Amino acid sequence: MTELLIKGGTVYTPDGPRHADVHVSDGAIVRVEPGLAIGPDGREIDVNGMYVLPGAVDVHVHSRDPGFPEKEDFATMTAAAAAGGVTVVLDMPNTVPAVDSAGVLESKAALARSKAQVDFGLWGLIRSSTTPEQLEAMADAGAVGFKAYLAYSFSLSRKQVLYSPDDEDPDLEPPADYGTLARLAPVVAALGLPLAIHAEDPTVLAAFRRPLLTYDDLLESRPPEAEAVAVSAAATVARESGAHLHIAHLSSALGLQAAEDAVKVGTSLSIETCPQFLLLTAQDFDQVGSAMKMLPPIRGAADREALVGGLKRGVISVVSTDHAPHTDEEKSRRFEEAPAGSPGVQTLYLSCLQLAKDLGDVWLAPRWVSQAPADLFGLSRSKGAIAPGFDADIVIVDPRGKTRVRPEHMRSRQRHGALEGKVFDFSIQSVFLRGEPFAPGGKARGRMVRPALVAR
């Protein structure tokens, strides 16, 4: 029996913060009480003055694996996650081949098990040609939910999701649309899994298409109306079918208003936003450069303020990263040539701790990045809390520390991200997965997580 005692810290429990010790045995939390002791064969860690937090659950990452390992793979992505206190990642389905069947999901799971340093879950893809039977099979194989990219076509030859304005190309299957959602949402509802969308309406985007030579071009090409229209239409489908709709990477005040309006009329809906939308605005582009080129884009100060307000009111419940790295060489190209996306999983917890502190309640952070996502994705029997019976996925944070985001400290293949240079009033001291500490270069010990809410 392996025993660990984390002693003297302020522990974030399901009932809020309290001064307590955490007793871990064989990878699980067994007691959370003050004044605990363990036998001489156990390991004791003194964390006086520090925070003891549940490991984060990042519900929106792109491992690039399989398909583009030169950009990222499960080993580098999960090493970055572990360094940042993220102990569960939910990987999006637009790897190559895309995760559009149970067979592909199982193959990707086997690959992830051979590399992952943290636990992982896998999203399934909704294509315009997806059948109910395919969704049911992916659910049986362990999918955590299903994602529809409303503005992204599918290459039949490459088995790849891609944004392409060339809708005449015979190799391209058209994007999943609202008709696709209406056809499949009842199946997703019956399975008890979330239906997520990349919320950009393709008809609105088509009206604003232009060469992306500058950041202003990017903003004009992805207007907030595209997000709001997609949210409203998908919410109508979800409400009629009884499906739970999850809005990925919400970026605008207009999109937030559309989501709030949908909730008011009875839609089961959750919203995630990302640190880059909460900490940066379009005005930062002159300093940050192409590292902050992403889709949807980082918008103006009014949008940032609206998203922060949504978090404060609890309308936005989850903060995730949309971790989407490329190579540093690719991101250093001229703006029109640089691909969209940036790493973020390593800075998720620190970003949210800083934002929560600035809002006056640092304990909001573990709710946004751990408790709420674990609840939402059916993982709350073992993840998202420091409580007896839960996995000992634990993050020790020093609130007296300082961390500057430096490229040499980043574990992702893309070292230069959008938050480079940011300074946080916290430092991560230790991270544990099932009671075992992480160390750089550690072995693959991540397990696949499966949601507990599947109805089948």
Tab-separated table of C-alpha atoms in Angstrom:
chain	number	residue	atom	x	y	z
A	1	MET	CA	0.000	0.000	0.000
A	2	THR	CA	1.388	3.414	-1.068
A	3	GLU	CA	0.456	6.208	1.313
A	4	LEU	CA	0.856	9.963	0.985
A	5	LEU	CA	-0.054	12.753	3.397
A	6	ILE	CA	-0.307	16.314	2.106
A	7	LYS	CA	-0.231	18.338	5.292
A	8	GLY	CA	-0.955	21.896	6.298
A	9	GLY	CA	-2.446	23.470	3.182
A	10	THR	CA	-5.697	25.182	2.297
A	11	VAL	CA	-7.689	22.539	0.454
A	12	TYR	CA	-10.380	23.291	-2.110
A	13	THR	CA	-13.131	20.778	-1.309
A	14	PRO	CA	-16.618	20.402	-2.823
A	15	ASP	CA	-17.842	22.565	0.061
A	16	GLY	CA	-15.236	25.249	-0.512
A	17	PRO	CA	-11.770	25.958	0.910
A	18	ARG	CA	-10.723	24.666	4.319
A	19	HIS	CA	-7.518	24.107	6.254
A	20	ALA	CA	-7.000	20.359	6.212
A	21	ASP	CA	-4.633	17.510	5.463
A	22	VAL	CA	-5.178	15.107	2.573
A	23	HIS	CA	-4.509	11.402	3.088
A	24	VAL	CA	-3.931	9.382	-0.088
A	25	SER	CA	-3.724	5.600	-0.258
A	26	ASP	CA	-3.123	3.567	-3.419
A	27	GLY	CA	-3.911	6.499	-5.679
A	28	ALA	CA	-7.200	7.529	-4.074
A	29	ILE	CA	-8.106	10.166	-1.514
A	30	VAL	CA	-9.250	8.517	1.707
A	31	ARG	CA	-9.519	11.397	4.205
A	32	VAL	CA	-9.592	15.194	4.150
A	33	GLU	CA	-9.344	16.398	7.741
A	34	PRO	CA	-7.085	18.499	9.956
A	35	GLY	CA	-4.546	16.800	12.184
A	36	LEU	CA	-4.010	13.617	10.172
A	37	ALA	CA	-0.987	11.335	10.478
A	38	ILE	CA	0.298	8.294	8.581
A	39	GLY	CA	2.651	5.445	9.362
A	40	PRO	CA	6.438	5.532	9.034
A	41	ASP	CA	6.380	3.938	5.582
A	42	GLY	CA	4.247	6.706	4.103
A	43	ARG	CA	5.410	9.943	2.499
A	44	GLU	CA	4.505	13.261	4.116
A	45	ILE	CA	4.643	16.614	2.324
A	46	ASP	CA	4.437	19.908	4.186
A	47	VAL	CA	2.454	22.451	2.150
A	48	ASN	CA	1.883	25.050	4.838
A	49	GLY	CA	0.702	28.315	3.292
A	50	MET	CA	-0.108	26.704	-0.049
A	51	TYR	CA	-3.276	25.792	-1.904
A	52	VAL	CA	-4.208	22.148	-2.470
A	53	LEU	CA	-6.376	22.034	-5.585
A	54	PRO	CA	-8.031	19.339	-7.700
A	55	GLY	CA	-6.339	18.629	-11.014
A	56	ALA	CA	-7.797	20.566	-13.916
A	57	VAL	CA	-9.951	18.980	-16.618
A	58	ASP	CA	-9.298	20.724	-19.945
A	59	VAL	CA	-12.272	19.782	-22.104
A	60	HIS	CA	-10.936	21.307	-25.330
A	61	VAL	CA	-7.468	20.375	-26.567
A	62	HIS	CA	-5.999	19.425	-29.937
A	63	SER	CA	-3.219	16.873	-29.595
A	64	ARG	CA	-2.569	16.850	-33.393
A	65	ASP	CA	-1.975	13.123	-32.889
A	66	PRO	CA	-2.341	11.188	-35.116
A	67	GLY	CA	-1.815	13.331	-38.188
A	68	PHE	CA	0.566	16.170	-37.396
A	69	PRO	CA	3.104	15.009	-34.790
A	70	GLU	CA	5.545	17.700	-35.918
A	71	LYS	CA	3.114	20.227	-34.390
A	72	GLU	CA	2.278	18.234	-31.250
A	73	ASP	CA	1.607	14.690	-30.068
A	74	PHE	CA	0.086	13.081	-27.008
A	75	ALA	CA	3.473	12.930	-25.274
A	76	THR	CA	4.305	16.626	-25.596
A	77	MET	CA	0.739	17.831	-25.090
A	78	THR	CA	0.241	15.819	-21.912
A	79	ALA	CA	3.688	16.806	-20.627
A	80	ALA	CA	2.576	20.431	-20.974
A	81	ALA	CA	-0.713	19.585	-19.283
A	82	ALA	CA	1.025	17.914	-16.345
A	83	ALA	CA	3.394	20.850	-15.891
A	84	GLY	CA	0.388	23.160	-15.645
A	85	GLY	CA	-1.736	21.122	-13.258
A	86	VAL	CA	-4.076	19.684	-15.887
A	87	THR	CA	-4.601	16.002	-15.088
A	88	VAL	CA	-7.361	15.220	-17.612
A	89	VAL	CA	-7.535	16.374	-21.237
A	90	LEU	CA	-10.443	15.823	-23.616
A	91	ASP	CA	-9.044	15.684	-27.140
A	92	MET	CA	-10.993	17.021	-30.095
A	93	PRO	CA	-11.855	14.721	-33.019
A	94	ASN	CA	-10.201	16.639	-35.875
A	95	THR	CA	-7.018	14.590	-35.862
A	96	VAL	CA	-6.155	12.587	-38.994
A	97	PRO	CA	-7.966	10.347	-39.574
A	98	ALA	CA	-10.835	12.216	-37.954
A	99	VAL	CA	-12.608	10.401	-35.131
A	100	ASP	CA	-15.823	9.635	-37.003
A	101	SER	CA	-16.229	5.961	-36.099
A	102	ALA	CA	-15.735	3.594	-33.189
A	103	GLY	CA	-12.791	1.980	-34.950
A	104	VAL	CA	-10.919	5.258	-35.314
A	105	LEU	CA	-11.725	6.197	-31.716
A	106	GLU	CA	-10.357	2.892	-30.424
A	107	SER	CA	-7.205	3.224	-32.530
A	108	LYS	CA	-6.617	6.753	-31.250
A	109	ALA	CA	-7.202	5.607	-27.676
A	110	ALA	CA	-4.523	2.933	-28.049
A	111	LEU	CA	-2.091	5.526	-29.401
A	112	ALA	CA	-2.863	7.898	-26.535
A	113	ARG	CA	-2.359	5.187	-23.912
A	114	SER	CA	1.154	4.598	-25.236
A	115	LYS	CA	2.120	8.272	-24.822
A	116	ALA	CA	-0.142	10.148	-22.413
A	117	GLN	CA	1.228	11.348	-19.077
A	118	VAL	CA	-2.218	12.451	-17.876
A	119	ASP	CA	-5.661	10.925	-18.215
A	120	PHE	CA	-7.512	11.615	-21.439
A	121	GLY	CA	-10.916	11.409	-23.070
A	122	LEU	CA	-11.823	11.516	-26.744
A	123	TRP	CA	-14.497	13.459	-28.592
A	124	GLY	CA	-16.343	11.944	-31.545
A	125	LEU	CA	-16.983	13.860	-34.768
A	126	ILE	CA	-20.344	14.643	-36.330
A	127	ARG	CA	-20.078	14.819	-40.121
A	128	SER	CA	-22.942	15.676	-42.453
A	129	SER	CA	-23.039	11.961	-43.367
A	130	THR	CA	-22.839	10.591	-39.807
A	131	THR	CA	-25.453	7.963	-38.947
A	132	PRO	CA	-27.175	7.267	-35.624
A	133	GLU	CA	-25.476	3.869	-35.539
A	134	GLN	CA	-22.056	5.506	-35.765
A	135	LEU	CA	-22.853	7.755	-32.804
A	136	GLU	CA	-24.061	4.807	-30.750
A	137	ALA	CA	-20.917	2.827	-31.550
A	138	MET	CA	-18.640	5.732	-30.628
A	139	ALA	CA	-20.536	6.178	-27.362
A	140	ASP	CA	-20.050	2.490	-26.595
A	141	ALA	CA	-16.331	2.919	-27.373
A	142	GLY	CA	-16.083	5.706	-24.774
A	143	ALA	CA	-16.632	9.029	-26.554
A	144	VAL	CA	-17.090	11.893	-24.077
A	145	GLY	CA	-19.368	13.782	-26.462
A	146	PHE	CA	-19.822	14.733	-30.102
A	147	LYS	CA	-18.533	17.828	-31.889
A	148	ALA	CA	-19.918	19.438	-35.051
A	149	TYR	CA	-17.804	21.946	-36.977
A	150	LEU	CA	-20.483	24.052	-38.629
A	151	ALA	CA	-18.101	25.908	-40.964
A	152	TYR	CA	-15.621	23.130	-41.743
A	153	SER	CA	-15.776	20.694	-44.649
A	154	PHE	CA	-14.494	17.129	-44.623
A	155	SER	CA	-11.873	15.810	-47.049
A	156	LEU	CA	-12.995	12.343	-48.102
A	157	SER	CA	-9.561	11.364	-49.402
A	158	ARG	CA	-7.584	12.658	-46.430
A	159	LYS	CA	-10.201	11.809	-43.771
A	160	GLN	CA	-9.621	15.279	-42.408
A	161	VAL	CA	-11.704	18.193	-41.133
A	162	LEU	CA	-10.671	21.407	-42.843
A	163	TYR	CA	-11.965	24.886	-43.458
A	164	SER	CA	-12.255	25.402	-47.188
A	165	PRO	CA	-14.218	28.008	-49.133
A	166	ASP	CA	-14.035	25.742	-52.230
A	167	ASP	CA	-17.449	24.138	-51.930
A	168	GLU	CA	-17.251	22.923	-55.547
A	169	ASP	CA	-14.422	20.510	-54.786
A	170	PRO	CA	-15.847	16.995	-55.293
A	171	ASP	CA	-13.493	15.630	-52.631
A	172	LEU	CA	-15.101	17.772	-49.950
A	173	GLU	CA	-18.107	16.623	-47.992
A	174	PRO	CA	-20.078	19.712	-46.929
A	175	PRO	CA	-20.030	20.741	-43.271
A	176	ALA	CA	-22.476	19.404	-40.755
A	177	ASP	CA	-25.316	21.923	-40.735
A	178	TYR	CA	-28.410	22.605	-38.662
A	179	GLY	CA	-30.245	19.877	-40.554
A	180	THR	CA	-27.527	17.435	-39.522
A	181	LEU	CA	-27.953	18.539	-35.928
A	182	ALA	CA	-31.745	18.200	-36.115
A	183	ARG	CA	-31.360	14.664	-37.486
A	184	LEU	CA	-28.792	13.504	-34.918
A	185	ALA	CA	-29.498	15.549	-31.773
A	186	PRO	CA	-32.234	13.142	-30.565
A	187	VAL	CA	-29.704	10.302	-30.763
A	188	VAL	CA	-27.138	12.293	-28.785
A	189	ALA	CA	-29.816	13.156	-26.228
A	190	ALA	CA	-30.727	9.492	-25.813
A	191	LEU	CA	-27.074	8.642	-25.236
A	192	GLY	CA	-26.824	11.217	-22.445
A	193	LEU	CA	-23.770	12.906	-23.947
A	194	PRO	CA	-23.141	16.580	-24.791
A	195	LEU	CA	-23.458	17.931	-28.311
A	196	ALA	CA	-20.742	20.531	-28.896
A	197	ILE	CA	-20.462	23.002	-31.740
A	198	HIS	CA	-17.786	25.181	-33.220
A	199	ALA	CA	-20.154	28.130	-33.305
A	200	GLU	CA	-19.531	29.988	-36.554
A	201	ASP	CA	-22.326	30.130	-39.113
A	202	PRO	CA	-20.945	29.386	-42.600
A	203	THR	CA	-23.411	31.618	-44.449
A	204	VAL	CA	-22.367	34.616	-42.370
A	205	LEU	CA	-18.699	33.770	-42.848
A	206	ALA	CA	-19.202	33.497	-46.619
A	207	ALA	CA	-20.585	37.028	-46.718
A	208	PHE	CA	-17.478	38.400	-44.995
A	209	ARG	CA	-14.809	36.316	-46.751
A	210	ARG	CA	-11.658	38.271	-47.632
A	211	PRO	CA	-7.869	37.871	-47.818
A	212	LEU	CA	-6.437	37.773	-44.288
A	213	LEU	CA	-3.561	40.204	-44.638
A	214	THR	CA	-3.951	41.947	-41.273
A	215	TYR	CA	-5.490	41.300	-37.879
A	216	ASP	CA	-8.325	43.657	-38.773
A	217	ASP	CA	-9.034	41.451	-41.790
A	218	LEU	CA	-9.268	38.448	-39.482
A	219	LEU	CA	-11.719	40.220	-37.187
A	220	GLU	CA	-13.869	41.366	-40.095
A	221	SER	CA	-13.880	37.880	-41.624
A	222	ARG	CA	-15.157	36.211	-38.413
A	223	PRO	CA	-17.777	38.662	-37.114
A	224	PRO	CA	-19.550	38.023	-33.812
A	225	GLU	CA	-22.807	37.700	-35.753
A	226	ALA	CA	-21.503	34.372	-37.108
A	227	GLU	CA	-21.130	33.103	-33.546
A	228	ALA	CA	-24.496	34.405	-32.387
A	229	VAL	CA	-26.414	32.978	-35.363
A	230	ALA	CA	-24.806	29.561	-34.870
A	231	VAL	CA	-25.558	29.547	-31.146
A	232	SER	CA	-29.196	30.537	-31.654
A	233	ALA	CA	-29.886	28.015	-34.404
A	234	ALA	CA	-28.124	25.113	-32.694
A	235	ALA	CA	-29.874	25.964	-29.423
A	236	THR	CA	-33.260	25.716	-31.124
A	237	VAL	CA	-32.378	22.236	-32.378
A	238	ALA	CA	-31.079	21.176	-28.967
A	239	ARG	CA	-34.142	22.474	-27.155
A	240	GLU	CA	-36.537	20.608	-29.443
A	241	SER	CA	-34.582	17.344	-29.160
A	242	GLY	CA	-33.724	17.451	-25.461
A	243	ALA	CA	-29.998	17.329	-26.187
A	244	HIS	CA	-27.509	19.207	-24.040
A	245	LEU	CA	-25.688	21.781	-26.181
A	246	HIS	CA	-22.112	22.750	-25.331
A	247	ILE	CA	-20.768	25.948	-26.882
A	248	ALA	CA	-17.037	25.622	-27.480
A	249	HIS	CA	-14.626	28.562	-27.138
A	250	LEU	CA	-17.215	31.360	-26.907
A	251	SER	CA	-15.528	34.606	-27.922
A	252	SER	CA	-18.038	37.447	-28.169
A	253	ALA	CA	-20.594	39.485	-26.265
A	254	LEU	CA	-23.130	38.825	-29.020
A	255	GLY	CA	-22.584	35.072	-28.808
A	256	LEU	CA	-22.973	35.217	-25.038
A	257	GLN	CA	-26.257	37.092	-25.344
A	258	ALA	CA	-27.554	34.486	-27.795
A	259	ALA	CA	-26.622	31.713	-25.375
A	260	GLU	CA	-28.255	33.474	-22.426
A	261	ASP	CA	-31.415	34.005	-24.457
A	262	ALA	CA	-31.482	30.284	-25.260
A	263	VAL	CA	-31.140	29.329	-21.608
A	264	LYS	CA	-34.019	31.635	-20.667
A	265	VAL	CA	-36.391	29.672	-22.892
A	266	GLY	CA	-35.374	26.301	-21.515
A	267	THR	CA	-32.382	25.113	-23.536
A	268	SER	CA	-30.005	22.768	-21.719
A	269	LEU	CA	-26.796	24.566	-22.560
A	270	SER	CA	-23.275	25.043	-21.224
A	271	ILE	CA	-20.650	27.556	-22.277
A	272	GLU	CA	-16.896	27.357	-22.270
A	273	THR	CA	-14.560	30.234	-22.932
A	274	CYS	CA	-10.771	30.393	-22.978
A	275	PRO	CA	-8.000	32.269	-21.143
A	276	GLN	CA	-6.919	34.062	-24.314
A	277	PHE	CA	-10.365	35.666	-24.592
A	278	LEU	CA	-10.278	36.649	-20.917
A	279	LEU	CA	-6.732	38.022	-20.712
A	280	LEU	CA	-6.107	39.541	-24.160
A	281	THR	CA	-7.894	41.848	-26.585
A	282	ALA	CA	-7.385	42.696	-30.243
A	283	GLN	CA	-5.353	45.686	-29.116
A	284	ASP	CA	-2.614	43.299	-27.950
A	285	PHE	CA	-1.832	42.162	-31.485
A	286	ASP	CA	0.889	44.752	-32.062
A	287	GLN	CA	2.828	43.266	-29.144
A	288	VAL	CA	1.871	39.588	-29.430
A	289	GLY	CA	1.776	39.151	-33.204
A	290	SER	CA	0.718	36.003	-35.046
A	291	ALA	CA	0.850	33.927	-31.850
A	292	MET	CA	-2.642	35.271	-31.161
A	293	LYS	CA	-4.029	34.354	-34.576
A	294	MET	CA	-6.780	31.847	-33.846
A	295	LEU	CA	-10.363	30.963	-34.786
A	296	PRO	CA	-12.579	32.371	-33.434
A	297	PRO	CA	-10.408	35.451	-32.990
A	298	ILE	CA	-9.513	37.381	-29.868
A	299	ARG	CA	-11.826	40.376	-30.065
A	300	GLY	CA	-12.141	43.826	-28.515
A	301	ALA	CA	-12.271	45.035	-24.931
A	302	ALA	CA	-16.086	45.052	-24.805
A	303	ASP	CA	-16.189	41.369	-25.724
A	304	ARG	CA	-13.589	40.541	-23.100
A	305	GLU	CA	-15.547	42.424	-20.443
A	306	ALA	CA	-18.747	40.607	-21.406
A	307	LEU	CA	-17.074	37.199	-21.110
A	308	VAL	CA	-15.571	38.047	-17.730
A	309	GLY	CA	-19.008	39.198	-16.635
A	310	GLY	CA	-20.488	35.906	-17.815
A	311	LEU	CA	-18.004	34.026	-15.668
A	312	LYS	CA	-18.774	36.176	-12.641
A	313	ARG	CA	-22.512	35.557	-13.040
A	314	GLY	CA	-22.009	31.836	-13.548
A	315	VAL	CA	-23.511	31.873	-17.040
A	316	ILE	CA	-20.170	30.662	-18.392
A	317	SER	CA	-19.280	27.638	-16.303
A	318	VAL	CA	-16.123	26.222	-17.891
A	319	VAL	CA	-12.762	27.641	-18.906
A	320	SER	CA	-10.756	25.491	-21.293
A	321	THR	CA	-7.896	26.268	-23.634
A	322	ASP	CA	-8.556	25.232	-27.249
A	323	HIS	CA	-4.880	24.195	-27.064
A	324	ALA	CA	-3.988	24.103	-30.778
A	325	PRO	CA	-0.235	24.339	-31.384
A	326	HIS	CA	1.744	24.536	-34.593
A	327	THR	CA	5.482	24.676	-35.056
A	328	ASP	CA	7.215	27.893	-34.050
A	329	GLU	CA	8.432	28.200	-37.641
A	330	GLU	CA	4.861	28.101	-38.953
A	331	LYS	CA	3.678	30.704	-36.459
A	332	SER	CA	6.595	33.021	-37.287
A	333	ARG	CA	5.510	33.395	-40.920
A	334	ARG	CA	3.795	36.471	-42.302
A	335	PHE	CA	0.341	36.945	-40.841
A	336	GLU	CA	-1.549	35.744	-43.907
A	337	GLU	CA	0.556	32.557	-44.017
A	338	ALA	CA	0.663	31.727	-40.298
A	339	PRO	CA	-1.850	29.032	-39.298
A	340	ALA	CA	-4.492	29.748	-36.665
A	341	GLY	CA	-4.033	28.301	-33.185
A	342	SER	CA	-1.892	28.573	-30.080
A	343	PRO	CA	-0.850	26.369	-27.152
A	344	GLY	CA	-2.509	26.948	-23.809
A	345	VAL	CA	-2.897	23.824	-21.695
A	346	GLN	CA	0.198	24.530	-19.576
A	347	THR	CA	-1.060	27.966	-18.515
A	348	LEU	CA	-4.752	27.147	-17.945
A	349	TYR	CA	-4.677	26.898	-14.152
A	350	LEU	CA	-2.362	29.865	-13.614
A	351	SER	CA	-4.426	32.032	-15.981
A	352	CYS	CA	-7.631	31.230	-14.142
A	353	LEU	CA	-6.137	31.645	-10.688
A	354	GLN	CA	-4.943	35.104	-11.700
A	355	LEU	CA	-8.288	36.077	-13.198
A	356	ALA	CA	-10.176	34.768	-10.165
A	357	LYS	CA	-7.849	36.639	-7.819
A	358	ASP	CA	-8.364	39.828	-9.807
A	359	LEU	CA	-12.127	39.301	-9.496
A	360	GLY	CA	-11.803	38.980	-5.722
A	361	ASP	CA	-12.326	35.236	-5.217
A	362	VAL	CA	-9.411	32.969	-6.080
A	363	TRP	CA	-11.531	29.883	-5.334
A	364	LEU	CA	-13.550	30.440	-8.487
A	365	ALA	CA	-10.615	29.049	-10.480
A	366	PRO	CA	-10.850	25.366	-9.454
A	367	ARG	CA	-14.581	25.529	-10.050
A	368	TRP	CA	-14.050	26.746	-13.635
A	369	VAL	CA	-11.281	24.336	-14.591
A	370	SER	CA	-11.962	21.239	-12.478
A	371	GLN	CA	-15.273	20.891	-10.657
A	372	ALA	CA	-17.595	22.233	-13.372
A	373	PRO	CA	-16.011	20.400	-16.324
A	374	ALA	CA	-15.889	17.112	-14.416
A	375	ASP	CA	-19.577	17.471	-13.560
A	376	LEU	CA	-20.524	18.445	-17.098
A	377	PHE	CA	-18.730	15.563	-18.801
A	378	GLY	CA	-19.782	12.781	-16.467
A	379	LEU	CA	-16.424	12.412	-14.721
A	380	SER	CA	-17.432	13.566	-11.256
A	381	ARG	CA	-17.375	10.119	-9.676
A	382	SER	CA	-13.573	10.256	-9.612
A	383	LYS	CA	-12.395	13.623	-10.988
A	384	GLY	CA	-12.854	17.282	-10.193
A	385	ALA	CA	-12.773	17.252	-6.395
A	386	ILE	CA	-10.568	16.646	-3.387
A	387	ALA	CA	-12.812	14.337	-1.390
A	388	PRO	CA	-12.759	10.740	-0.127
A	389	GLY	CA	-13.094	8.222	-2.932
A	390	PHE	CA	-11.804	10.518	-5.665
A	391	ASP	CA	-8.627	9.991	-7.641
A	392	ALA	CA	-5.714	11.781	-5.983
A	393	ASP	CA	-5.229	14.187	-8.894
A	394	ILE	CA	-3.840	17.083	-6.895
A	395	VAL	CA	-2.107	20.375	-7.657
A	396	ILE	CA	-0.037	22.232	-5.054
A	397	VAL	CA	0.031	25.975	-5.723
A	398	ASP	CA	2.066	28.601	-3.896
A	399	PRO	CA	0.050	31.851	-3.734
A	400	ARG	CA	3.223	33.709	-2.772
A	401	GLY	CA	5.049	32.686	-5.933
A	402	LYS	CA	5.434	34.394	-9.289
A	403	THR	CA	5.447	32.755	-12.702
A	404	ARG	CA	6.384	34.464	-15.956
A	405	VAL	CA	5.398	32.586	-19.098
A	406	ARG	CA	8.695	31.908	-20.851
A	407	PRO	CA	9.218	29.814	-23.991
A	408	GLU	CA	12.052	27.820	-22.432
A	409	HIS	CA	9.642	26.523	-19.769
A	410	MET	CA	6.955	25.371	-22.205
A	411	ARG	CA	6.597	21.620	-22.835
A	412	SER	CA	4.478	21.929	-25.974
A	413	ARG	CA	6.258	21.760	-29.341
A	414	GLN	CA	5.151	25.348	-29.938
A	415	ARG	CA	7.072	27.288	-27.339
A	416	HIS	CA	5.940	30.806	-28.272
A	417	GLY	CA	2.259	31.171	-27.384
A	418	ALA	CA	-0.248	33.990	-27.132
A	419	LEU	CA	0.311	34.411	-23.368
A	420	GLU	CA	4.104	34.589	-23.546
A	421	GLY	CA	5.398	37.214	-21.116
A	422	LYS	CA	2.331	37.174	-18.870
A	423	VAL	CA	3.134	37.205	-15.146
A	424	PHE	CA	0.948	35.323	-12.669
A	425	ASP	CA	0.908	35.764	-8.889
A	426	PHE	CA	1.119	31.996	-8.315
A	427	SER	CA	3.506	29.135	-8.923
A	428	ILE	CA	2.731	25.456	-9.335
A	429	GLN	CA	4.892	23.480	-6.938
A	430	SER	CA	3.787	19.868	-7.461
A	431	VAL	CA	1.267	17.913	-9.514
A	432	PHE	CA	0.039	14.402	-8.690
A	433	LEU	CA	-1.876	11.909	-10.821
A	434	ARG	CA	-3.512	9.255	-8.651
A	435	GLY	CA	-1.088	10.145	-5.867
A	436	GLU	CA	2.087	9.859	-7.948
A	437	PRO	CA	4.086	13.034	-8.620
A	438	PHE	CA	4.909	14.164	-12.119
A	439	ALA	CA	8.494	14.679	-13.195
A	440	PRO	CA	9.842	15.887	-16.562
A	441	GLY	CA	10.362	12.977	-18.919
A	442	GLY	CA	8.092	10.698	-16.924
A	443	LYS	CA	6.573	7.549	-18.334
A	444	ALA	CA	3.187	7.294	-20.007
A	445	ARG	CA	0.630	6.460	-17.319
A	446	GLY	CA	-2.485	8.212	-18.526
A	447	ARG	CA	-5.744	6.273	-18.639
A	448	MET	CA	-8.760	6.835	-20.818
A	449	VAL	CA	-11.692	8.369	-18.954
A	450	ARG	CA	-15.234	7.438	-19.892
A	451	PRO	CA	-18.321	9.458	-18.962
A	452	ALA	CA	-20.692	8.014	-16.405
A	453	LEU	CA	-23.754	9.567	-18.039
A	454	VAL	CA	-24.026	7.342	-21.113
A	455	ALA	CA	-27.581	6.018	-21.176
A	456	ARG	CA	-26.809	2.824	-23.095
